[in-house]
Coordinates of C-alpha atoms and ligand atoms in Angstrom, one line a residue:
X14 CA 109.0 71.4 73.9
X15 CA 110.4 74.8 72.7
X16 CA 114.7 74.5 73.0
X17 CA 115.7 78.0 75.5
X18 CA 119.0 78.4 75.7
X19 CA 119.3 82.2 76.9
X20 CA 116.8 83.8 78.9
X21 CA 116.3 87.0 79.7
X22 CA 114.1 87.6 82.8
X23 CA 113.1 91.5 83.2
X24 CA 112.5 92.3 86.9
X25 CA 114.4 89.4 88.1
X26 CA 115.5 91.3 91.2
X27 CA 111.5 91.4 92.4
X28 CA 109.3 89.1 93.8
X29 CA 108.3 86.8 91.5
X30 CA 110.9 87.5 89.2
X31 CA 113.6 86.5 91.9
X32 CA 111.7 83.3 93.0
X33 CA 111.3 82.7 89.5
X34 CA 115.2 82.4 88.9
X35 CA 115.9 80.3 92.6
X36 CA 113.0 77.9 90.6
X37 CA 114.7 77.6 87.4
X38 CA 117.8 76.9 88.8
X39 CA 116.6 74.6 91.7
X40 CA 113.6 72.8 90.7
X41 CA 114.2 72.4 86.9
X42 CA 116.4 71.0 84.7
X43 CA 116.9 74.4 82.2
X44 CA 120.9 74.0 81.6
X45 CA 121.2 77.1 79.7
X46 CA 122.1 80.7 80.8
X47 CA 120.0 83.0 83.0
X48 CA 120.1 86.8 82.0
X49 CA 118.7 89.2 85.3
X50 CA 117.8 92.5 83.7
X51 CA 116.5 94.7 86.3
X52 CA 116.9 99.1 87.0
X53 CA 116.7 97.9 90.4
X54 CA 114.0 100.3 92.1
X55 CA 113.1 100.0 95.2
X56 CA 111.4 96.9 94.7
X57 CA 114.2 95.3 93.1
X58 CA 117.0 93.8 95.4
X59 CA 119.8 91.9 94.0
X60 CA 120.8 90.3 97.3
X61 CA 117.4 87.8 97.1
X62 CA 119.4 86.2 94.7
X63 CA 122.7 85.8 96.0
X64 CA 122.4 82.4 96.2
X65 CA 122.4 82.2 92.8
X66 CA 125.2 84.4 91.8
X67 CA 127.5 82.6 93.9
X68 CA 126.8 79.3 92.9
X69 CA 126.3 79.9 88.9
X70 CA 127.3 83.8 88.7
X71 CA 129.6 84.2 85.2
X72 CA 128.6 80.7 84.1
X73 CA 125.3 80.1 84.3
X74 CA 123.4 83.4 85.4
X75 CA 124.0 86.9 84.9
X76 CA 123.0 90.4 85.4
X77 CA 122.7 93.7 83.8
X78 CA 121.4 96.6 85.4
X79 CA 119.7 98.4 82.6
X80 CA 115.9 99.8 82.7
X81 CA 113.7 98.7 80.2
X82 CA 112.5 101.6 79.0
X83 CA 115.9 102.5 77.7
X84 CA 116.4 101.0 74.1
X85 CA 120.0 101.3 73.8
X86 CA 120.7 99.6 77.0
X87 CA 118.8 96.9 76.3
X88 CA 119.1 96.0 73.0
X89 CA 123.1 95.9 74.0
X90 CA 121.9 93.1 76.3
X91 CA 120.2 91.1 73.8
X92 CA 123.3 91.4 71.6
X93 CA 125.9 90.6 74.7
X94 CA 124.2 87.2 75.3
X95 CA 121.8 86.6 72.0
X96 CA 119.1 86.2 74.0
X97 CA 116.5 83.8 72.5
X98 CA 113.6 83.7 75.0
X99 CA 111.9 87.1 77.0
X100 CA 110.1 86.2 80.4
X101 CA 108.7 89.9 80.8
X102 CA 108.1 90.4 84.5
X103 CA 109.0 94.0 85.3
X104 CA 106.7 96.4 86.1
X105 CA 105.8 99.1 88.5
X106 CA 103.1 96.5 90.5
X107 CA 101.7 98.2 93.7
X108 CA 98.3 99.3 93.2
X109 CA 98.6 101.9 96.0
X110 CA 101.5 103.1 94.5
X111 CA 99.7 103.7 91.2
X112 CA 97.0 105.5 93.0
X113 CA 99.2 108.0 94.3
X114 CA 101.5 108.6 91.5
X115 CA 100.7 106.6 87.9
X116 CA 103.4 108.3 85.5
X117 CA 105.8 105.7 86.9
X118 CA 103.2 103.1 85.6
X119 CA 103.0 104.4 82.1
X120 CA 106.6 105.1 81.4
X121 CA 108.0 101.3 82.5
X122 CA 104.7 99.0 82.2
X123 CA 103.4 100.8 78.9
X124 CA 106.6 102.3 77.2
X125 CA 109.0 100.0 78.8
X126 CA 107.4 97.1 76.9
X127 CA 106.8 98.5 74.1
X128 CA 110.4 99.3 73.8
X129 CA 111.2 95.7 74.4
X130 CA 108.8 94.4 72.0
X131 CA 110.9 96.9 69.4
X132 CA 114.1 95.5 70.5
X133 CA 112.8 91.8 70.0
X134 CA 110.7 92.6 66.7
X135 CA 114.3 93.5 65.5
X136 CA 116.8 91.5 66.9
X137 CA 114.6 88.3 66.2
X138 CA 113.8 89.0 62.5
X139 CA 113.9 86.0 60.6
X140 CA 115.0 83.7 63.4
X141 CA 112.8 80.4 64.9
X142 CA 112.8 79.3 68.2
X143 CA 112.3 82.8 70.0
X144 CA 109.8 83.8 72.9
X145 CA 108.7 86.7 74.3
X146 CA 106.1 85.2 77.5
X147 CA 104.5 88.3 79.1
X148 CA 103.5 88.6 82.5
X149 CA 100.7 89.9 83.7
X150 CA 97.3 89.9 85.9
X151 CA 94.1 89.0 86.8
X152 CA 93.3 93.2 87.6
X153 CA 93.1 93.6 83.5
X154 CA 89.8 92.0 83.9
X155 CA 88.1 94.3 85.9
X156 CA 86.5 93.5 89.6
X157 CA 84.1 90.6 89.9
X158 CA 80.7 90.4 92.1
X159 CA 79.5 87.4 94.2
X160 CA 79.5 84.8 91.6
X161 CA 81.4 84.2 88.5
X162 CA 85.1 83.9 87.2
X163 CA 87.5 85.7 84.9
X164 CA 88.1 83.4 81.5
X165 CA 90.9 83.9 78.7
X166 CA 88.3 85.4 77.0
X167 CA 86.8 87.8 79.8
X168 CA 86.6 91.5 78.2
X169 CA 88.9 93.9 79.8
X170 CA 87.4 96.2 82.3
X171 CA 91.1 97.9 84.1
X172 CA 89.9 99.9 87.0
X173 CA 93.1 101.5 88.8
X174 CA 96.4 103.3 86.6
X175 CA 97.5 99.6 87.5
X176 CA 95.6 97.7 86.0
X177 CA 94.8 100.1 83.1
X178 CA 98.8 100.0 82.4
X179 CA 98.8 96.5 82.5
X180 CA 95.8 96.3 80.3
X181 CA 98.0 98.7 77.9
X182 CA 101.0 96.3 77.4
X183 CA 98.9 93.0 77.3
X184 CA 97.3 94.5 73.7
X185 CA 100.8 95.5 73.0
X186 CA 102.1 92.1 73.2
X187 CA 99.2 90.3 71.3
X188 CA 99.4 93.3 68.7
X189 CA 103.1 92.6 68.1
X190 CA 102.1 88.7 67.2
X191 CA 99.3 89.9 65.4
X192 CA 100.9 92.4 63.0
X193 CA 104.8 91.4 63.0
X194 CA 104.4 87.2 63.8
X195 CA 106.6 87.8 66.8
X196 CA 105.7 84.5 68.7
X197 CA 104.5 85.5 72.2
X198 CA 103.0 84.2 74.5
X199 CA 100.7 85.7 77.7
X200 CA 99.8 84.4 81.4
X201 CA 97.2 86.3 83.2
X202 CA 97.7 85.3 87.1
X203 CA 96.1 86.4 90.6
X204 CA 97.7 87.1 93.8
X205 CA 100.6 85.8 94.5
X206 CA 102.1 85.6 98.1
X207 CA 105.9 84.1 99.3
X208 CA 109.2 84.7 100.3
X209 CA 110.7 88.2 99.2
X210 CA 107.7 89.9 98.5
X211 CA 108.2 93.9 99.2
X212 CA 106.5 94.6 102.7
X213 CA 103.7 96.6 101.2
X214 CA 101.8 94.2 100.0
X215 CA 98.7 92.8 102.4
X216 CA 100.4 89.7 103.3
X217 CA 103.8 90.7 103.9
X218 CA 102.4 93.8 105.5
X219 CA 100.5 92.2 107.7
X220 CA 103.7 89.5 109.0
X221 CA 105.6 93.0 109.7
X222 CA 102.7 94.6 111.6
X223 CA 101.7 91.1 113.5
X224 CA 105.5 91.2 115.0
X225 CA 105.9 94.7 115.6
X226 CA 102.6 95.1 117.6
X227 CA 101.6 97.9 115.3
X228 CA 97.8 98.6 113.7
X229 CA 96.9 96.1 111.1
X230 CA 95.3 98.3 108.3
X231 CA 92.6 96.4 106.6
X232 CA 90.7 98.5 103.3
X233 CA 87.0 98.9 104.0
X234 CA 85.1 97.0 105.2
X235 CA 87.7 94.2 104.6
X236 CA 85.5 91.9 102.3
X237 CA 87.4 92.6 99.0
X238 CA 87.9 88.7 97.8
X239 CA 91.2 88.0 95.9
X240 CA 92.6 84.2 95.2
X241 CA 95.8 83.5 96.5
X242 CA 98.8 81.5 94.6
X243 CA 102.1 80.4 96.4
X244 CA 104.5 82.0 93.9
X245 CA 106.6 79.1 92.9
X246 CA 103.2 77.6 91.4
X247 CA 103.0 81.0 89.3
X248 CA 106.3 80.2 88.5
X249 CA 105.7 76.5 87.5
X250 CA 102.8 77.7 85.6
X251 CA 105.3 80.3 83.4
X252 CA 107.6 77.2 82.9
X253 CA 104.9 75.2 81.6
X254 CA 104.1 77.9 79.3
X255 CA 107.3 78.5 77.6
X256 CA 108.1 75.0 77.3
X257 CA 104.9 74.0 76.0
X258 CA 102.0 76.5 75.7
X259 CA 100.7 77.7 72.3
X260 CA 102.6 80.7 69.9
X261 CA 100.1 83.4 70.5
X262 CA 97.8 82.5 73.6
X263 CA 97.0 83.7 76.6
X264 CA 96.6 81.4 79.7
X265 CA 95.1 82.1 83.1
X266 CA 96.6 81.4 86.3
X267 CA 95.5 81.2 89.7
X268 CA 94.8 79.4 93.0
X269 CA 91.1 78.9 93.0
X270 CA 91.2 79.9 96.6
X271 CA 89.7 82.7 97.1
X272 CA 89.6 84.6 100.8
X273 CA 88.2 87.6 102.3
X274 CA 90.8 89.9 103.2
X275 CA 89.3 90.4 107.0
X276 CA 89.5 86.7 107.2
X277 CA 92.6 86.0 105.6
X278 CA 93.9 88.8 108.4
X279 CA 92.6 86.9 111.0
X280 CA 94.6 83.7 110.0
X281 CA 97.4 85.6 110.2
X282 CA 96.9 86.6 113.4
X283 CA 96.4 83.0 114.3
X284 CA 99.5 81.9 112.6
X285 CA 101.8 84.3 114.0
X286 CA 100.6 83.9 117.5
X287 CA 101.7 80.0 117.2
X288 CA 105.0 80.9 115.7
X289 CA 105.3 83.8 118.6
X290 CA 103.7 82.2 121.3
X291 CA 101.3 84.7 122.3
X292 CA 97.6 84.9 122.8
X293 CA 96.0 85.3 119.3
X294 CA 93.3 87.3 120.4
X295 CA 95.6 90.3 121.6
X296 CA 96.9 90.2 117.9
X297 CA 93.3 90.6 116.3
X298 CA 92.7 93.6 119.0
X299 CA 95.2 95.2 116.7
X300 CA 92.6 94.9 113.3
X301 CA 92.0 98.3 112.4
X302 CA 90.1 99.4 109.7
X303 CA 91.0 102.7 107.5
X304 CA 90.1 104.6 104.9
X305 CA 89.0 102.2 101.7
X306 CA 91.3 102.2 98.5
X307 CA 89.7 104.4 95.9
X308 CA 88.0 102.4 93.4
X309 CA 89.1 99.2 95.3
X310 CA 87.9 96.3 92.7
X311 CA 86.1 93.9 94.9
X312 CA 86.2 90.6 94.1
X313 CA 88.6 88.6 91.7
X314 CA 88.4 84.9 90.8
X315 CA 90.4 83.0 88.0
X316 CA 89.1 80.4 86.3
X317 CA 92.3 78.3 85.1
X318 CA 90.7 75.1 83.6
X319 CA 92.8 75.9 80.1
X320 CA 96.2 75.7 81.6
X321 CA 95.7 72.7 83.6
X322 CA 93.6 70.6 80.6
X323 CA 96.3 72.0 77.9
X324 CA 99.5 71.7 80.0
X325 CA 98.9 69.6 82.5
X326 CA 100.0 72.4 85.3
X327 CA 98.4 72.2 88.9
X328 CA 99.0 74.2 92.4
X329 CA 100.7 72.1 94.3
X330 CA 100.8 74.4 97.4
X331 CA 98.4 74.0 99.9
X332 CA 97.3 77.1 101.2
X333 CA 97.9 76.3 104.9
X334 CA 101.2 75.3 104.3
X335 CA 102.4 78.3 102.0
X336 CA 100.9 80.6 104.4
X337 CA 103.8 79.2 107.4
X338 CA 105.9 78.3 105.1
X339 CA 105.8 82.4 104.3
X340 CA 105.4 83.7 108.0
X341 CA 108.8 81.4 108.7
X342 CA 110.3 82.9 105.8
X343 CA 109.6 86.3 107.1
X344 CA 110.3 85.7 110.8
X345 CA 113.8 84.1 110.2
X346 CA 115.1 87.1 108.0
X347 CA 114.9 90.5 109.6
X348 CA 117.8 91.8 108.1
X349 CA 116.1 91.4 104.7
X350 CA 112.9 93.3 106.0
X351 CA 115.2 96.2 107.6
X352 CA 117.4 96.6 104.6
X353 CA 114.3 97.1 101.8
X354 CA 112.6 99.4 104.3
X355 CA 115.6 101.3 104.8
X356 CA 115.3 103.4 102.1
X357 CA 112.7 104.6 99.8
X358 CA 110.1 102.6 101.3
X359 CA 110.3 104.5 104.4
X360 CA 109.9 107.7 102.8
X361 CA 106.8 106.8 100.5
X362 CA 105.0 105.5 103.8
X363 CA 105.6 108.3 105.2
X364 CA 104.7 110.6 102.5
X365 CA 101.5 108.8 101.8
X366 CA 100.5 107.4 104.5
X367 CA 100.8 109.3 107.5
X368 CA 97.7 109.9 109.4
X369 CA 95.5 107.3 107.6
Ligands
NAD12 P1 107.9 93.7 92.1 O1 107.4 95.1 92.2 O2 108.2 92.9 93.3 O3 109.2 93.6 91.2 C1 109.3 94.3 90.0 C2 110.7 94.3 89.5 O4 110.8 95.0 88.3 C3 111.7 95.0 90.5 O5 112.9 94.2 90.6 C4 112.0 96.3 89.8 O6 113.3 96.8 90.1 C5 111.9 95.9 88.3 N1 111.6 97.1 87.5 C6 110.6 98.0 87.7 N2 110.7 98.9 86.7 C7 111.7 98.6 85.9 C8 112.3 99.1 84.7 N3 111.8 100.3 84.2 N4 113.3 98.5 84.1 C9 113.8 97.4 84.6 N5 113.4 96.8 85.8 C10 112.3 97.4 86.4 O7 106.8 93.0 91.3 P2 106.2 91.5 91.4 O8 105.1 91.4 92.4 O9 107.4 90.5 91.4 O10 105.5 91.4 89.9 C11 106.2 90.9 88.8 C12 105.3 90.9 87.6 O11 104.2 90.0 87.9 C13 104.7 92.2 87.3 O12 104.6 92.3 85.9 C14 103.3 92.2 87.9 O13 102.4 93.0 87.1 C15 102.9 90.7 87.7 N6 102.0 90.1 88.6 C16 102.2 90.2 90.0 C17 101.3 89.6 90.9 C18 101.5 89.7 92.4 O14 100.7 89.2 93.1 N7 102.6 90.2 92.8 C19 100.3 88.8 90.3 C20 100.1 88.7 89.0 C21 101.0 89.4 88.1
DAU13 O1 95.6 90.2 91.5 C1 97.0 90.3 91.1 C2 97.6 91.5 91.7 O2 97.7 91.3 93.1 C3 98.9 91.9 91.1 O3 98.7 92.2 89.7 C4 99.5 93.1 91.8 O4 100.8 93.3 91.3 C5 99.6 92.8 93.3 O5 100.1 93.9 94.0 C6 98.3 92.3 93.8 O6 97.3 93.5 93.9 P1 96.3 93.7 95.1 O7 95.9 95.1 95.1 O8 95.3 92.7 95.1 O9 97.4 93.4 96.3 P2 97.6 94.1 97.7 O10 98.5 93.2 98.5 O11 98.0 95.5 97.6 O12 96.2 94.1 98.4 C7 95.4 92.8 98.6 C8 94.1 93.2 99.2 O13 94.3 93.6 100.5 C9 93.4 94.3 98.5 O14 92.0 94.1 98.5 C10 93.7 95.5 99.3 C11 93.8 95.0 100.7 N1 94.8 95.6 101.6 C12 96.1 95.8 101.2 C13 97.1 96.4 102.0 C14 98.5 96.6 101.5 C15 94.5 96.0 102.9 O15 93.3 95.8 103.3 N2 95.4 96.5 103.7 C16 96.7 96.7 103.3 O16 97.5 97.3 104.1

């Protein structure tokens, strides 16, 4: 077990990141200090973990607004609280988004990790018991046909400015142990779905639409496969990792359960109907299917045998469950939804999106 005593989590106001820091502090026994560095864009909202600011803020957790991509900013945060231990989750991470404008995906997922691996490279020089874990996904590996999995060891085949970006900063991070010794560590995971996930994501997206009686957009033909992952198994997958996994290796992470998007829809539309009391067929009447993604990878599958044999990790979320457990989640905080599609999210949709 590796000793952590600060940790820095990039992208803690996100999705995962944010789950990620309710996980360490709930369902863990980490007793050192929690640094939240985030630009806050508009994926990033500070109020999913006010929770954790109130109970541990100035003790135990903090947080610093400063953008990755700026070196001075964040080296100063590595000095301020001698940071020991990187979990790397920021990133521009909506495919969609990359589609319609990638520079954004360069700048912070290529340059803004590169600049942290600078600021770590130098701070760290000489010292032992330092981490750098880097996030990233199962997209590096390209797009998958009927049969087969993605390994550790799967070439990379990117396919959107997403993936490609990612792609970029994965070889960054394994160059950086290669040529400098800086211990790192990688996890490759698929999709994860939860509480606090932005509402342009398919699941999330499809919650909002269900309730609102609005078109559910579905790519396609709406047989793209991806395998699904309640975030907080991500999350107890990353644990496992820093803790325990290997100076220099990559693990895979995933749910082995793999769905059609269409079908996965349809659930949906089952699920809500319970929660709302209405007939589930008039949801499904509102299945609508537009314009495909361009270059929409098809099908992706993890195999994840290396983490569970080397680190004993397992999902421990059943699908079914995770699924209500999310739609609750959703359905009992409206305000949350209202507030992060107040502002730029609105105008992007509209931007982008109007008259698909
Ligand atoms: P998210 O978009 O919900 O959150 C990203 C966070 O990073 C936000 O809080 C944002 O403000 C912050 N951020 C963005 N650019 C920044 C910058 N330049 N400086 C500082 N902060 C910045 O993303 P997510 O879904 O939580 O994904 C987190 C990580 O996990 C990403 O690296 C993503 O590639 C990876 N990942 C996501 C999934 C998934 O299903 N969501 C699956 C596998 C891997
Ligand atoms: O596989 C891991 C990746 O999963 C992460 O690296 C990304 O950060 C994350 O966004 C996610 O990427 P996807 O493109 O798979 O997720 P998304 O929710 O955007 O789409 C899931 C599938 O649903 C995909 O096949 C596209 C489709 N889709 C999506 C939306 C938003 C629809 O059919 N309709 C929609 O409205």
């Amino acid at each position: 077990m590796r000793k952590l005593t600060n940790i820095l989590v990039t992208g803690g106001a996100g999705f995962i990141g944010s789950n990620f820091i309710h996980y360490l502090f709930k369902d863990t026994d980490f007793d050192g200090r929690i640094i939240n560095m985030d630009s806050l864009t508009y994926a990033g909202n500070p109020e999913n973990l006010t929770e954790i600011d109130e109970n541990f803020g100035g003790s135990r957790f903090f947080f610093e607004k400063a953008d990755i991509r700026d070196y001075d900013a964040a080296e100063a945060v590595f000095k301020k609280y001698d940071v020991d231990t990187v979990i790397h989750f920021a990133a521009e991470s909506h495919v969609d988004r990359s589609i319609f404008g990638p520079k954004d995906f360069i700048d912070t997922n290529i340059s803004g990790t590169f600049s942290l691996l600078e600021i770590a490279r130098s701070f760290w020089e000489n010292r032992d018991n330092v981490l750098f874990h880097h996030i990233s996904t199962d997209e590096v590996f390209g797009s998958l046909g009927d049969t087969g999995f993605f390994y550790e060891n799967t070439p990379y085949d990117p396919r959107s400015p997403y993936s490609a970006s990612k792609a970029s900063s994965d070889h960054l991070v394994r160059a950086y142990n290669h040529t400098y010794g800086l211990p790192v560590t990688l996890s490759n995971c698929s999709n994860n779905y939860g509480p606090y996930q932005f509402p342009e994501k398919l699941i999330p997206v499809m919650i909002m639409n269900i309730k609102e009686e609005k078109p559910l957009p579905v790519y396609g033909d709406g047989k793209n496969i991806r395998d699904w992952l309640y975030v907080n198994d991500h999350n107890s997958a990353v644990w496992a990792i820093v803790n325990s996994g290997k100076t220099g290796e990559t693990y895979n992470i995933g749910g082995e359960n793999e769905w059609e998007n269409i079908k996965l829809v349809n659930v949906l539309c089952e699920k809500m109907a319970v929660f709302l009391n209405k007939d589930k067929e008039y949801y499904k009447k509102l299945i609508t299917y537009v314009k495909d993604r361009p270059g929409h990878d098809r099908r992706y599958a993890i195999n994840c045998d290396k983490i569970k044999k080397e680190l004993g990790w397992k999902q421990s979320v059943d699908f079914n469950a995770g699924l209500e457990r999310t739609v609750q989640w959703y359905l009992q905080n409206q305000d949350w939804i209202d507030h992060v599609r107040s502002g730029d999210y609105r105008n992007w949709i509209e931007k982008n999106y109007s008259g698909r």
